[in-house]
Coordinates of C-alpha atoms in Angstrom, one line a residue:
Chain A
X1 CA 55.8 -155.7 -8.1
X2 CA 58.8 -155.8 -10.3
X3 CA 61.2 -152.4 -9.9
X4 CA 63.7 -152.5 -13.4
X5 CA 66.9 -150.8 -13.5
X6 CA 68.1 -149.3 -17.3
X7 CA 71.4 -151.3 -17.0
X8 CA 72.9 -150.3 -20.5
X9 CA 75.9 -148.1 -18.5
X10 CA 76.0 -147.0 -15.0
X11 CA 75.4 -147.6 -11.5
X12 CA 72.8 -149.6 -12.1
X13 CA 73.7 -152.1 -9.5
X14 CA 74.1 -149.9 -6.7
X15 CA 70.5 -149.0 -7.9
X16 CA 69.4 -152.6 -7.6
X17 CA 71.0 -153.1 -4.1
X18 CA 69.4 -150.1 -2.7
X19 CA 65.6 -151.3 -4.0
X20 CA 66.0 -155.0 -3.0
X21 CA 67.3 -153.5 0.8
X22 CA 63.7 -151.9 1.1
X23 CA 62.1 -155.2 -0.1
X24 CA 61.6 -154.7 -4.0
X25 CA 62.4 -157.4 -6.8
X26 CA 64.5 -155.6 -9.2
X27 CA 65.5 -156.9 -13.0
X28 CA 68.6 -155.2 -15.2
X29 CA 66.7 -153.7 -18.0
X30 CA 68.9 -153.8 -21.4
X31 CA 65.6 -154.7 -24.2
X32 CA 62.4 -153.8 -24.6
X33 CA 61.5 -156.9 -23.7
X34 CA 62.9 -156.5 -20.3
X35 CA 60.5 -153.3 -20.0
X36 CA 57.9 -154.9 -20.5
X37 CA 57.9 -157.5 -17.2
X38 CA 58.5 -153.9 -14.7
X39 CA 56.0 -151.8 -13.1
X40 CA 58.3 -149.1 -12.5
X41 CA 62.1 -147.7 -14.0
X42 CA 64.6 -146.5 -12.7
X43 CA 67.4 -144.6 -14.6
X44 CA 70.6 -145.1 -12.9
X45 CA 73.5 -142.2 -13.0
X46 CA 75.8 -143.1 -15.6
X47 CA 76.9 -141.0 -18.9
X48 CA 74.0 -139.1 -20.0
X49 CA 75.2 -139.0 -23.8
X50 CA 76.0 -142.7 -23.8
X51 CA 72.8 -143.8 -22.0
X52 CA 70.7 -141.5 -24.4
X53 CA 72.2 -143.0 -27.5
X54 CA 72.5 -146.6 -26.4
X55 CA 68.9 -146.7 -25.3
X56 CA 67.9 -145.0 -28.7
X57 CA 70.4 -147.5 -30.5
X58 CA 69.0 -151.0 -29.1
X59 CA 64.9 -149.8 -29.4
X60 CA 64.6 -148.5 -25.9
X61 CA 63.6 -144.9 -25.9
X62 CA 60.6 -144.9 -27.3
X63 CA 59.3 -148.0 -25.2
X64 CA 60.3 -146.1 -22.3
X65 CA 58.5 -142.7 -23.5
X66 CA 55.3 -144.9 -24.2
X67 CA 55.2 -146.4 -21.0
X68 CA 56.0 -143.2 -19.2
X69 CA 53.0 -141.3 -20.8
X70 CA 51.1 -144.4 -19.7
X71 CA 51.8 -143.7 -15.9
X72 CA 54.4 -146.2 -15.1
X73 CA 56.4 -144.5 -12.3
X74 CA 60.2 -143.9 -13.3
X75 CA 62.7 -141.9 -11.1
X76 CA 66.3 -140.7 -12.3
X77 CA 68.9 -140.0 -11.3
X78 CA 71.7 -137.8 -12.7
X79 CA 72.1 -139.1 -16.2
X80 CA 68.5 -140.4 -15.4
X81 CA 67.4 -136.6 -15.0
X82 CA 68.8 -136.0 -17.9
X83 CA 66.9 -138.4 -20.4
X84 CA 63.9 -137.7 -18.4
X85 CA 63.7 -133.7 -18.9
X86 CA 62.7 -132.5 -22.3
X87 CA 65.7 -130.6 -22.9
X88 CA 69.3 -129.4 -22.4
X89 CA 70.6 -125.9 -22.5
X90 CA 73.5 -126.9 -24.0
X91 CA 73.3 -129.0 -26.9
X92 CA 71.2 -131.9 -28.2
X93 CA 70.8 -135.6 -27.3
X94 CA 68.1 -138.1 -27.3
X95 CA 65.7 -137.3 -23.9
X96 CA 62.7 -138.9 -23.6
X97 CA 61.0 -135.6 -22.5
X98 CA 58.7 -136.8 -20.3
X99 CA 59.8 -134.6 -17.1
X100 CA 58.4 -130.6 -18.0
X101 CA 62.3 -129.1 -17.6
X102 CA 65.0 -127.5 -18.8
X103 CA 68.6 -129.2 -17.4
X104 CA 72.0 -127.8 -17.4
X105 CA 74.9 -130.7 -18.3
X106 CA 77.4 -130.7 -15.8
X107 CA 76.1 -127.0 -14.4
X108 CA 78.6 -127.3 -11.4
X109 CA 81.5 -128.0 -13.7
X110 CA 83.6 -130.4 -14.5
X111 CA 84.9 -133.5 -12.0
X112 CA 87.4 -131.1 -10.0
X113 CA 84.1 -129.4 -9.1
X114 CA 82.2 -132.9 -7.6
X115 CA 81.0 -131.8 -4.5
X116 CA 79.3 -133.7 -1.6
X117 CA 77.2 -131.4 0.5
X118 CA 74.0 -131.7 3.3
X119 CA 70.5 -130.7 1.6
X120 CA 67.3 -130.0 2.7
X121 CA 64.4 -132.2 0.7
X122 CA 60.8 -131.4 1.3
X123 CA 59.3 -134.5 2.5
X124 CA 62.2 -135.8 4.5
X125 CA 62.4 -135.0 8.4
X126 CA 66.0 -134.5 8.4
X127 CA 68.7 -133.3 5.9
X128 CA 70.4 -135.8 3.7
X129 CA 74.0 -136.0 2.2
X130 CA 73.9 -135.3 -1.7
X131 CA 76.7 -136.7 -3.7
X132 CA 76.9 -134.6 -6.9
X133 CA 79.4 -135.7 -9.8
X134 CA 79.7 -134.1 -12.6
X135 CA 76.0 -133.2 -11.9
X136 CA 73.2 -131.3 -14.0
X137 CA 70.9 -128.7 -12.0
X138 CA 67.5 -127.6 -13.3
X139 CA 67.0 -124.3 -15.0
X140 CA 63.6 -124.0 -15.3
X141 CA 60.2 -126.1 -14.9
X142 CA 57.1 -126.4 -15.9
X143 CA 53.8 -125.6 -14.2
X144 CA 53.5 -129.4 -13.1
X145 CA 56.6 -129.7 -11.6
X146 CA 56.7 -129.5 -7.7
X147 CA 60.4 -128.6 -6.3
X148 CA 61.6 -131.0 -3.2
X149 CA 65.3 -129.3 -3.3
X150 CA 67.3 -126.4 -4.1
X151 CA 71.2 -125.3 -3.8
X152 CA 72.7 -122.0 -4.5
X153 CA 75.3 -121.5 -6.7
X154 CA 78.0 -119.2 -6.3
X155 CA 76.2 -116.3 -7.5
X156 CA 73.7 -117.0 -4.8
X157 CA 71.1 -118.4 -7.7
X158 CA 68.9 -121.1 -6.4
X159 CA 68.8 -124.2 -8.4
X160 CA 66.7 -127.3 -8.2
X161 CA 68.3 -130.4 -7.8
X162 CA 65.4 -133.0 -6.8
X163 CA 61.9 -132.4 -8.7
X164 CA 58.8 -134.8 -9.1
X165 CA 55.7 -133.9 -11.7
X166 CA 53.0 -137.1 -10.5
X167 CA 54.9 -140.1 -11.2
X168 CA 58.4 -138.8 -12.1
X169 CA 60.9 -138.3 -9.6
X170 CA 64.3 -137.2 -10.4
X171 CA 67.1 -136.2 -8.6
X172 CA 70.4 -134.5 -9.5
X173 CA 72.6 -136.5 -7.4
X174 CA 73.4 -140.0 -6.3
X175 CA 71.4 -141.4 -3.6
X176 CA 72.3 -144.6 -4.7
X177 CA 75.8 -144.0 -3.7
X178 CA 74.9 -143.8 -0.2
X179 CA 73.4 -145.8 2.5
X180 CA 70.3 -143.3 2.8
X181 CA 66.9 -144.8 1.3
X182 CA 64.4 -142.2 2.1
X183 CA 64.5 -141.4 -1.8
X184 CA 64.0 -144.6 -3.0
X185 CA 61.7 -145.1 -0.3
X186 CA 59.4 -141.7 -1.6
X187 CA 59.4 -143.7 -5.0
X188 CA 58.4 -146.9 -4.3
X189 CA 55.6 -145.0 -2.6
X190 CA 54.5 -143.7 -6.0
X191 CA 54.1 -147.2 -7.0
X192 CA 52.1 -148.1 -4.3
X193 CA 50.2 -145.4 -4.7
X194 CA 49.0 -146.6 -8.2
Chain B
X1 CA 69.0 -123.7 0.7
X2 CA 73.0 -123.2 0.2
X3 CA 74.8 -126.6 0.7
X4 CA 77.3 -126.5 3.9
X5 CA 80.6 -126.7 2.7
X6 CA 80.8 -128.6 0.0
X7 CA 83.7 -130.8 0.2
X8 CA 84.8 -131.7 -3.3
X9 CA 87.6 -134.1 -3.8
X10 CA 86.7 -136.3 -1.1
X11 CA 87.3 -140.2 -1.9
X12 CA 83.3 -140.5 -2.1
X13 CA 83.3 -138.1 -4.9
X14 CA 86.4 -138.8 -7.0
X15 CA 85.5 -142.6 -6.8
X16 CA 81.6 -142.1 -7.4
X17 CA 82.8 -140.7 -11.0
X18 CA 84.3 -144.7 -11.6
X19 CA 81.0 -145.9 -10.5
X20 CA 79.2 -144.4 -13.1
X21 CA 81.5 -145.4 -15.4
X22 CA 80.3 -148.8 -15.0
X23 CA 79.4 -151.3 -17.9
X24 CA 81.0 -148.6 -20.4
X25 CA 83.7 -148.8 -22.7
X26 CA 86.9 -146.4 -22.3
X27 CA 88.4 -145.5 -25.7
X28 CA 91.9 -144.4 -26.2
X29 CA 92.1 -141.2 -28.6
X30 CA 94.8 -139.3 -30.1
X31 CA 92.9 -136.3 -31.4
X32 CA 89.6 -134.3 -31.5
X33 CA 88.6 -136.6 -34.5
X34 CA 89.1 -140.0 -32.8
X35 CA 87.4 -138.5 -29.4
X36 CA 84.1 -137.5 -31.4
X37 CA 83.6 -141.1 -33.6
X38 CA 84.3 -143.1 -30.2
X39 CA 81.6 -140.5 -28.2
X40 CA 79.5 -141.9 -31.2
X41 CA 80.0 -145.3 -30.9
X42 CA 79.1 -145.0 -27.1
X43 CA 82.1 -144.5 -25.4
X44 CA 81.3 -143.8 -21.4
X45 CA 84.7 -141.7 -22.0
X46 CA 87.9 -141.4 -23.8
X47 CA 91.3 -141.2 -22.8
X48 CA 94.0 -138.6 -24.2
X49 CA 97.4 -139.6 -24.9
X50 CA 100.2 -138.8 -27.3
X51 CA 100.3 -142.2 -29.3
X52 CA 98.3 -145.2 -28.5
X53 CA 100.3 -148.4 -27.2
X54 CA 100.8 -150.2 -30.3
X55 CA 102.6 -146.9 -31.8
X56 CA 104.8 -146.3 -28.3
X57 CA 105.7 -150.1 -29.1
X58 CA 106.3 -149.9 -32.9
X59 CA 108.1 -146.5 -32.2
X60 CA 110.1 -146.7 -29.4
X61 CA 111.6 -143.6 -27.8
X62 CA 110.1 -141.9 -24.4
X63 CA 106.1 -141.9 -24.4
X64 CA 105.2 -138.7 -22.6
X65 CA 101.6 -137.0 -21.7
X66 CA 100.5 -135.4 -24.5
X67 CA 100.6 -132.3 -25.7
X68 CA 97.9 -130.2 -24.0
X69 CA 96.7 -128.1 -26.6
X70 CA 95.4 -131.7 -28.0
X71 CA 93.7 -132.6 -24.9
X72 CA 92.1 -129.1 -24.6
X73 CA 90.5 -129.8 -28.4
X74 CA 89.5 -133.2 -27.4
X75 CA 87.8 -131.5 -23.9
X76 CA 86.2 -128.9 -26.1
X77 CA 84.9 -132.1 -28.8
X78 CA 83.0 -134.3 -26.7
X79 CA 80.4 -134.0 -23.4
X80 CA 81.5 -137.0 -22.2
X81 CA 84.5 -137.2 -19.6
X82 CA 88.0 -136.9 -20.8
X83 CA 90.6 -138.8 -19.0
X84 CA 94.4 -138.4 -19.6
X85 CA 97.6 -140.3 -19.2
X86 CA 100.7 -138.9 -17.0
X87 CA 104.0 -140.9 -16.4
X88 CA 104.0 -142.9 -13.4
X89 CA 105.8 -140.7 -11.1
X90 CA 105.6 -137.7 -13.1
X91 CA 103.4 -135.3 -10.3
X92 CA 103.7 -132.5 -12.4
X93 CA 102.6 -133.7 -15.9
X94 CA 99.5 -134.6 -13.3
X95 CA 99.9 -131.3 -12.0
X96 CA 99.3 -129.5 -15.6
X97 CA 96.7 -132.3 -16.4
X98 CA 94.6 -130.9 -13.5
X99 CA 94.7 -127.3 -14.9
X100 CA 93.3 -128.8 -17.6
X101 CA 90.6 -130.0 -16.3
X102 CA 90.6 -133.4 -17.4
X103 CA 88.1 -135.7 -15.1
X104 CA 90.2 -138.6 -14.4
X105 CA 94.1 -139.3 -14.6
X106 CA 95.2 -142.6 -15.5
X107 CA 99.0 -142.9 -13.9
X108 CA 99.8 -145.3 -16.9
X109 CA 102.3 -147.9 -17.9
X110 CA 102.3 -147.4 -20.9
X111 CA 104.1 -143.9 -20.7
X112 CA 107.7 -144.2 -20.1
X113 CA 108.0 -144.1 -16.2
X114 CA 109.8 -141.4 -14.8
X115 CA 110.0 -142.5 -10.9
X116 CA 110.2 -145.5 -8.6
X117 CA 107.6 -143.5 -6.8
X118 CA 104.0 -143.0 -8.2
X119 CA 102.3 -140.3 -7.3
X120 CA 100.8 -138.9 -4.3
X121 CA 97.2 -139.2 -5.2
X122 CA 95.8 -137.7 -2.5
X123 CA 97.4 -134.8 -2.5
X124 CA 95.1 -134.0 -5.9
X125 CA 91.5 -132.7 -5.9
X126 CA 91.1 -134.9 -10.0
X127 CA 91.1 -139.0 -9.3
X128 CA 93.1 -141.2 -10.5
X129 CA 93.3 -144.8 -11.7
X130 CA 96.0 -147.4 -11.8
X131 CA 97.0 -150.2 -13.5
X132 CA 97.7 -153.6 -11.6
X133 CA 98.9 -157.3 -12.1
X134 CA 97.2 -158.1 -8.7
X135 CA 95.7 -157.5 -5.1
X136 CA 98.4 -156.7 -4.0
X137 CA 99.4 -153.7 -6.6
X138 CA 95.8 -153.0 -6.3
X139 CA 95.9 -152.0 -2.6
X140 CA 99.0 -150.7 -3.1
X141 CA 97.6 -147.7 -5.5
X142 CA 94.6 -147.2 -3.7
X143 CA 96.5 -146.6 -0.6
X144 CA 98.5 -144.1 -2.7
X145 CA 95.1 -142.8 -3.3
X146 CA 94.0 -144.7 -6.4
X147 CA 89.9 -144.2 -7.2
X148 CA 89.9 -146.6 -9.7
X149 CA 91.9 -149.8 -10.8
X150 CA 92.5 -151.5 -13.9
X151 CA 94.1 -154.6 -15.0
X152 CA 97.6 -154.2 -17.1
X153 CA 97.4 -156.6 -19.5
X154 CA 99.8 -155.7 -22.1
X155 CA 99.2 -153.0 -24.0
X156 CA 99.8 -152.5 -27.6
X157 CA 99.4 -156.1 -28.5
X158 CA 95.7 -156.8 -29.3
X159 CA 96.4 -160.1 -27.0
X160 CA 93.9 -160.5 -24.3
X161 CA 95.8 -163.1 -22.6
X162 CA 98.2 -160.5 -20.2
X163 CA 94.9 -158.8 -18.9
X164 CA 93.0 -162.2 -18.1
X165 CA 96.0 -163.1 -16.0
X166 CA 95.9 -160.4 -14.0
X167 CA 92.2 -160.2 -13.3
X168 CA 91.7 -164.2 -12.5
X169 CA 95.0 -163.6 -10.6
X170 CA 93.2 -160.7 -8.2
X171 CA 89.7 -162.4 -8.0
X172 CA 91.5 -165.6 -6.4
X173 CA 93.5 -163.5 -4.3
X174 CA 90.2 -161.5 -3.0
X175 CA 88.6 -164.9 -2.6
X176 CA 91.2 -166.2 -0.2
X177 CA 91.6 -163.1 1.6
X178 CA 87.7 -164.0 2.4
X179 CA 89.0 -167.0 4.1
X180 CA 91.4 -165.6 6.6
X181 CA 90.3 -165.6 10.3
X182 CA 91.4 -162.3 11.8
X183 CA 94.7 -163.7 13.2
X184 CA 96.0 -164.0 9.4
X185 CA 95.2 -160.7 8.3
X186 CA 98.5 -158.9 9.5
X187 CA 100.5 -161.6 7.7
X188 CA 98.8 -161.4 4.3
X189 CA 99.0 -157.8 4.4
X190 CA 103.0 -158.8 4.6
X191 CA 102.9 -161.2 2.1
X192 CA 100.8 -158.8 -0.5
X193 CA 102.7 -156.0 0.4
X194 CA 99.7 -153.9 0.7
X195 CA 98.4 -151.6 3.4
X196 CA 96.6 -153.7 6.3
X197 CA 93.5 -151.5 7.1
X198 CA 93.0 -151.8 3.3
X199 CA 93.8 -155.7 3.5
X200 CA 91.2 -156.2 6.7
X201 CA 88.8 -154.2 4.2
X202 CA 88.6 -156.6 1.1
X203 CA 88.7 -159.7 3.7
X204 CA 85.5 -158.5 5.2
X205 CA 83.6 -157.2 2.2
X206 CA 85.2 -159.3 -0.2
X207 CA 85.4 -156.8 -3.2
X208 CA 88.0 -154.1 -3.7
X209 CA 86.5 -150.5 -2.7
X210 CA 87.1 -149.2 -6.1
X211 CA 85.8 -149.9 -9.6
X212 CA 88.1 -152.2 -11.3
X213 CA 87.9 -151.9 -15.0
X214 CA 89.9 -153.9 -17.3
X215 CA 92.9 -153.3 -19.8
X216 CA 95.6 -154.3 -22.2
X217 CA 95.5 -156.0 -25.1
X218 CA 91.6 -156.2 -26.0
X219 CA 90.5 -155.8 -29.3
X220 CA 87.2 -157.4 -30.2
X221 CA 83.8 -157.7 -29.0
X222 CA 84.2 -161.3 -27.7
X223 CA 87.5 -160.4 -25.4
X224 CA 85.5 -156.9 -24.2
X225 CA 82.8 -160.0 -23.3
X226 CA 85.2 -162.2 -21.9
X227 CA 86.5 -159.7 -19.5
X228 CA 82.8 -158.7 -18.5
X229 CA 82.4 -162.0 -17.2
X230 CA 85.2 -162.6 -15.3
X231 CA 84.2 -160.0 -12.9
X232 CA 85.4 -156.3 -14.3
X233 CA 83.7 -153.6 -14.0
X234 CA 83.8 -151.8 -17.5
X235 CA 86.5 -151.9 -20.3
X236 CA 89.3 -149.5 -21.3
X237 CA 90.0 -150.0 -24.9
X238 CA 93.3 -148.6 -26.5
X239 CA 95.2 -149.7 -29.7
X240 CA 92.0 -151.9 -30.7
X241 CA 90.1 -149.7 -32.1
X242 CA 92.3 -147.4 -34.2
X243 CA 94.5 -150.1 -34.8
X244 CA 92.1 -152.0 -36.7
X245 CA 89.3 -152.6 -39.8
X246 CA 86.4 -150.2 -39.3
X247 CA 87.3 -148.4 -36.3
X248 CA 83.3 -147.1 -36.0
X249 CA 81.9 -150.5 -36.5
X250 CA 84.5 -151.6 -34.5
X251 CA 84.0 -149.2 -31.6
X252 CA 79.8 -149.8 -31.9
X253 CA 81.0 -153.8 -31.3
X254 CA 82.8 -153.6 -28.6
X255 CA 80.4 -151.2 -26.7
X256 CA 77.8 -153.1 -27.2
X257 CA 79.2 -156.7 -26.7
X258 CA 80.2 -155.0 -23.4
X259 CA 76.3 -154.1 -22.4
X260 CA 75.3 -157.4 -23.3
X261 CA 78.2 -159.3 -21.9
X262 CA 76.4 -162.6 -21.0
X263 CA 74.3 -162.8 -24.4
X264 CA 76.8 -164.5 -26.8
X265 CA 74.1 -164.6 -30.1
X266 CA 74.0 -161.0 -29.8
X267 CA 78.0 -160.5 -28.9
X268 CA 78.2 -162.7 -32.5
X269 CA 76.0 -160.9 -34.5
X270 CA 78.2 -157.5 -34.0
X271 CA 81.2 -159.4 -34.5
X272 CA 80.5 -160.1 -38.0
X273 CA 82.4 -158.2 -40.8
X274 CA 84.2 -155.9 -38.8
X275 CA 86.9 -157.1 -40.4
X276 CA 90.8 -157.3 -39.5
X277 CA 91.0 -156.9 -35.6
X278 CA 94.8 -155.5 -35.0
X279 CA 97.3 -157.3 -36.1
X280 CA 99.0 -157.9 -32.7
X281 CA 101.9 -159.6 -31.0
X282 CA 101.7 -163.2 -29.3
X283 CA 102.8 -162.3 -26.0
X284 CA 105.2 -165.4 -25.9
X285 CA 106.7 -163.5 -29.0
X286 CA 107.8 -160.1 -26.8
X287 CA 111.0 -160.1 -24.7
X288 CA 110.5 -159.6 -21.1
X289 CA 112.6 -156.1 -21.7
X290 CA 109.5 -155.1 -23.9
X291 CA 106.7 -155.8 -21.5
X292 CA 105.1 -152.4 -20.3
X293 CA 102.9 -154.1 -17.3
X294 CA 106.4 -154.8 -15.2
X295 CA 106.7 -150.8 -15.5
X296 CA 105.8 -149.7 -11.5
X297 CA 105.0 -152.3 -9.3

């Protein structure tokens, strides 16, 4: 079983690191090409605009889409959430729109506003520290998608920041940045699970 | 559920921004204009100063932040992050550049200096990133609080050769640093001039703890390439864009030679007809007086 990693801008090594410490084979996905030797994606955190248009640019984004609707597993996050969901409140850019959602761009504001807080993840035994950076939250799903997490904002509105709809997980912050692979773990478990 | 405190501006945060900068290209902008094409080429971000290097250098006088009704219309243009320059020293140029709400500070050279000092960088909720000639400035800078390095080069000169110097110059130093037993570590940290916890941290992990990006004097694909693979983590473009033939084109190359760093058919296929890169300065040519990387040390 081969994990790829989009690795057209982002963290896609820290990605990488975190899959080969659980025991997966990982390859840098750049072509289509590349796509085609993975049984699973992952979309790393990165710029969401840049990813979008880079992956449209070099002939990636509708591989991706085909493969996605074809069941391979893919999680994202951040940007990755992003390019999964099928739209943005705020403005247009290429998204796959495989994930039934409606994001917010940077709904927390702007990089003064990159938080790091403890959050609750249903699934997970005990609490896990979320590393959000200029992150998007979830406005509203669709009828398939099962909500793992939830913060509040400041108006005491309750957003979701992890989701999964079958074989699409996707998270609004960085596990990758941290040492905890429960996520990642949930994930590959999808893969087996095919 | 509510977080529990959320701690923003902690080092994990303000450097986790660098990280997923990664493998991107940083373009230098003047104007609302400029910030829009190089968000279309694929810029990861852009950076907002009052005149890029080659113009500072052509122009002479004091290079200052710039004016902040500019970076509020290039904030407003583009979803991408907007970085801006502050003189090194100058805390309340980064003050007003916080207010603004620009993502990432780059305490830069290439302004004129205003200080022997740089700036307290912890003392600010927005990261920054610094410029250095080697380990030792490196550590330096991220003990001042630094998120994110890059190399100097010399900017304004569309030579490359300033900004290879300075990153070969920091991977041999990080490699020997590797070697040290623990009884050499205080001693190195003497010799670098850098903070020892920070010195005992590269010698054990063998990498610096923040993204190092590089900077100063590229201008095509092939150096954005070159740079790639000699170990930096993303590229900050300034005069070599603007400054040349077919700044889109241009900006589209340079982007995408930097995805595909290691593919050199690819990397020579966007080089084609993008005509005149800029016209540049042989670094042998330029006085020491005129070098901007000996600016904070």
């Amino acid at each position: 079983m081969t994990v790829g990693v989009l690795a057209l801008q982002g963290d896609f090594r820290e990605h990488a690191a975190m899959l080969e410490s659980i025991g997966c084979n990982t390859i840098e996905v750049r072509t289509s090409e590349d796509l085609d030797t993975v049984d699973a994606l992952v979309i790393p955190g990165g710029e969401s605009t840049t990813i979008g248009m880079l992956a449209t640019r070099y002939g990636l984004m509708d591989a991706m889409r085909s493969r996605c609707i074809d069941g391979m597993p893919i999680f994202g996050t951040c940007a990755g959430m992003i390019v999964l969901a099928g739209a943005t409140s705020d403005g247009n850019q290429p998204q796959l729109g495989v994930l039934d959602a409606l994001v917010r761009r940077n709904a927390f504001g702007r990089q003064i506003d990159s938080f790091e807080a403890t959050i609750d993840v249903r699934g997970l035994a005990s609490p896990m520290t979320a590393v959000f950076i200029r992150a998007p939250w979830i406005e509203k799903v669709g009828a398939d998608v099962e909500v793992l997490a939830s913060v509040m904002d400041s108006y005491g509105g309750s957003h979701p920041v992890v989701v999964q709809q079958g074989h699409i997980l996707a998270t609004s912050f960085h596990p990758e940045l941290t040492s905890d692979t429960r996520l990642h773990e949930m994930f590959v478990a999808l893969i087996s699970d095919r | 559920m509510a977080p529990e405190t959320p701690a923003i501006g902690s080092d994990k945060v303000k450097r986790g921004l660098a990280e997923m900068l990664k493998g991107g290209v940083i373009m230098d902008v003047i104007n609302a204009e400029q910030a829009k094409l190089a968000e279309d080429a694929g810029a990861c971000a852009v950076m907002s100063l009052e005149r890029v290097p080659a113009d500072i250098r052509a122009q002479g006088g004091i290079a200052r932040m710039a004016d902040p009704a500019r970076t509020e219309e290039i904030i407003a243009a583009v979803s991408i992050p907007v970085m801006a320059k502050s003189r090194i020293g100058h805390f309340v140029e980064a003050q007003i550049l916080e207010s603004l709400g620009v993502d990432y500070i780059d305490e830069s050279e290439v302004l004129t200096p205003v200080d022997r000092h740089h700036i307290d960088k912890h003392s600010f909720t927005v990261p920054f990133v610094c410029g250095a000639k080697d380990l030792g400035e490196a550590l330096r800078r991220i003990g001042e609080g630094a998120a994110m390095i890059r190399t100097k080069g010399e900017p304004g000169t569309g030579d490359v050769v300033e900004a290879v110097r300075h990153i070969r110059k920091l991977n041999s130093q990080v490699a020997w640093l590797t070697t040290l037993d623990a009884n050499e570590i205080m001693n190195a940290a003497k010799e670098l001039a850098a903070p020892h916890d920070l010195v005992q941290l590269v010698a054990s992990t063998g990498t610096l703890p923040v993204v190092n990006f590089a900077a100063g004097g590229i201008s095509t694909p092939a150096d954005a390439a070159l740079m790639m693979q000699l170990g930096c983590d993303g590229i900050f473009v300034g005069s070599g864009v603007f400054k040349g033939d077919n700044p889109e084109q241009r900006a589209a190359a340079i982007v995408e030679a930097t995805t595909f760093y290691e593919d050199a058919e690819r990397i020579g296929k966007v080089s084609r007809n993008l005509g005149e890169a800029m016209v540049g300065i042989n670094m042998d040519e330029l006085p020491v007086s005129q070098l901007m990387q000996n600016r904070g040390s």
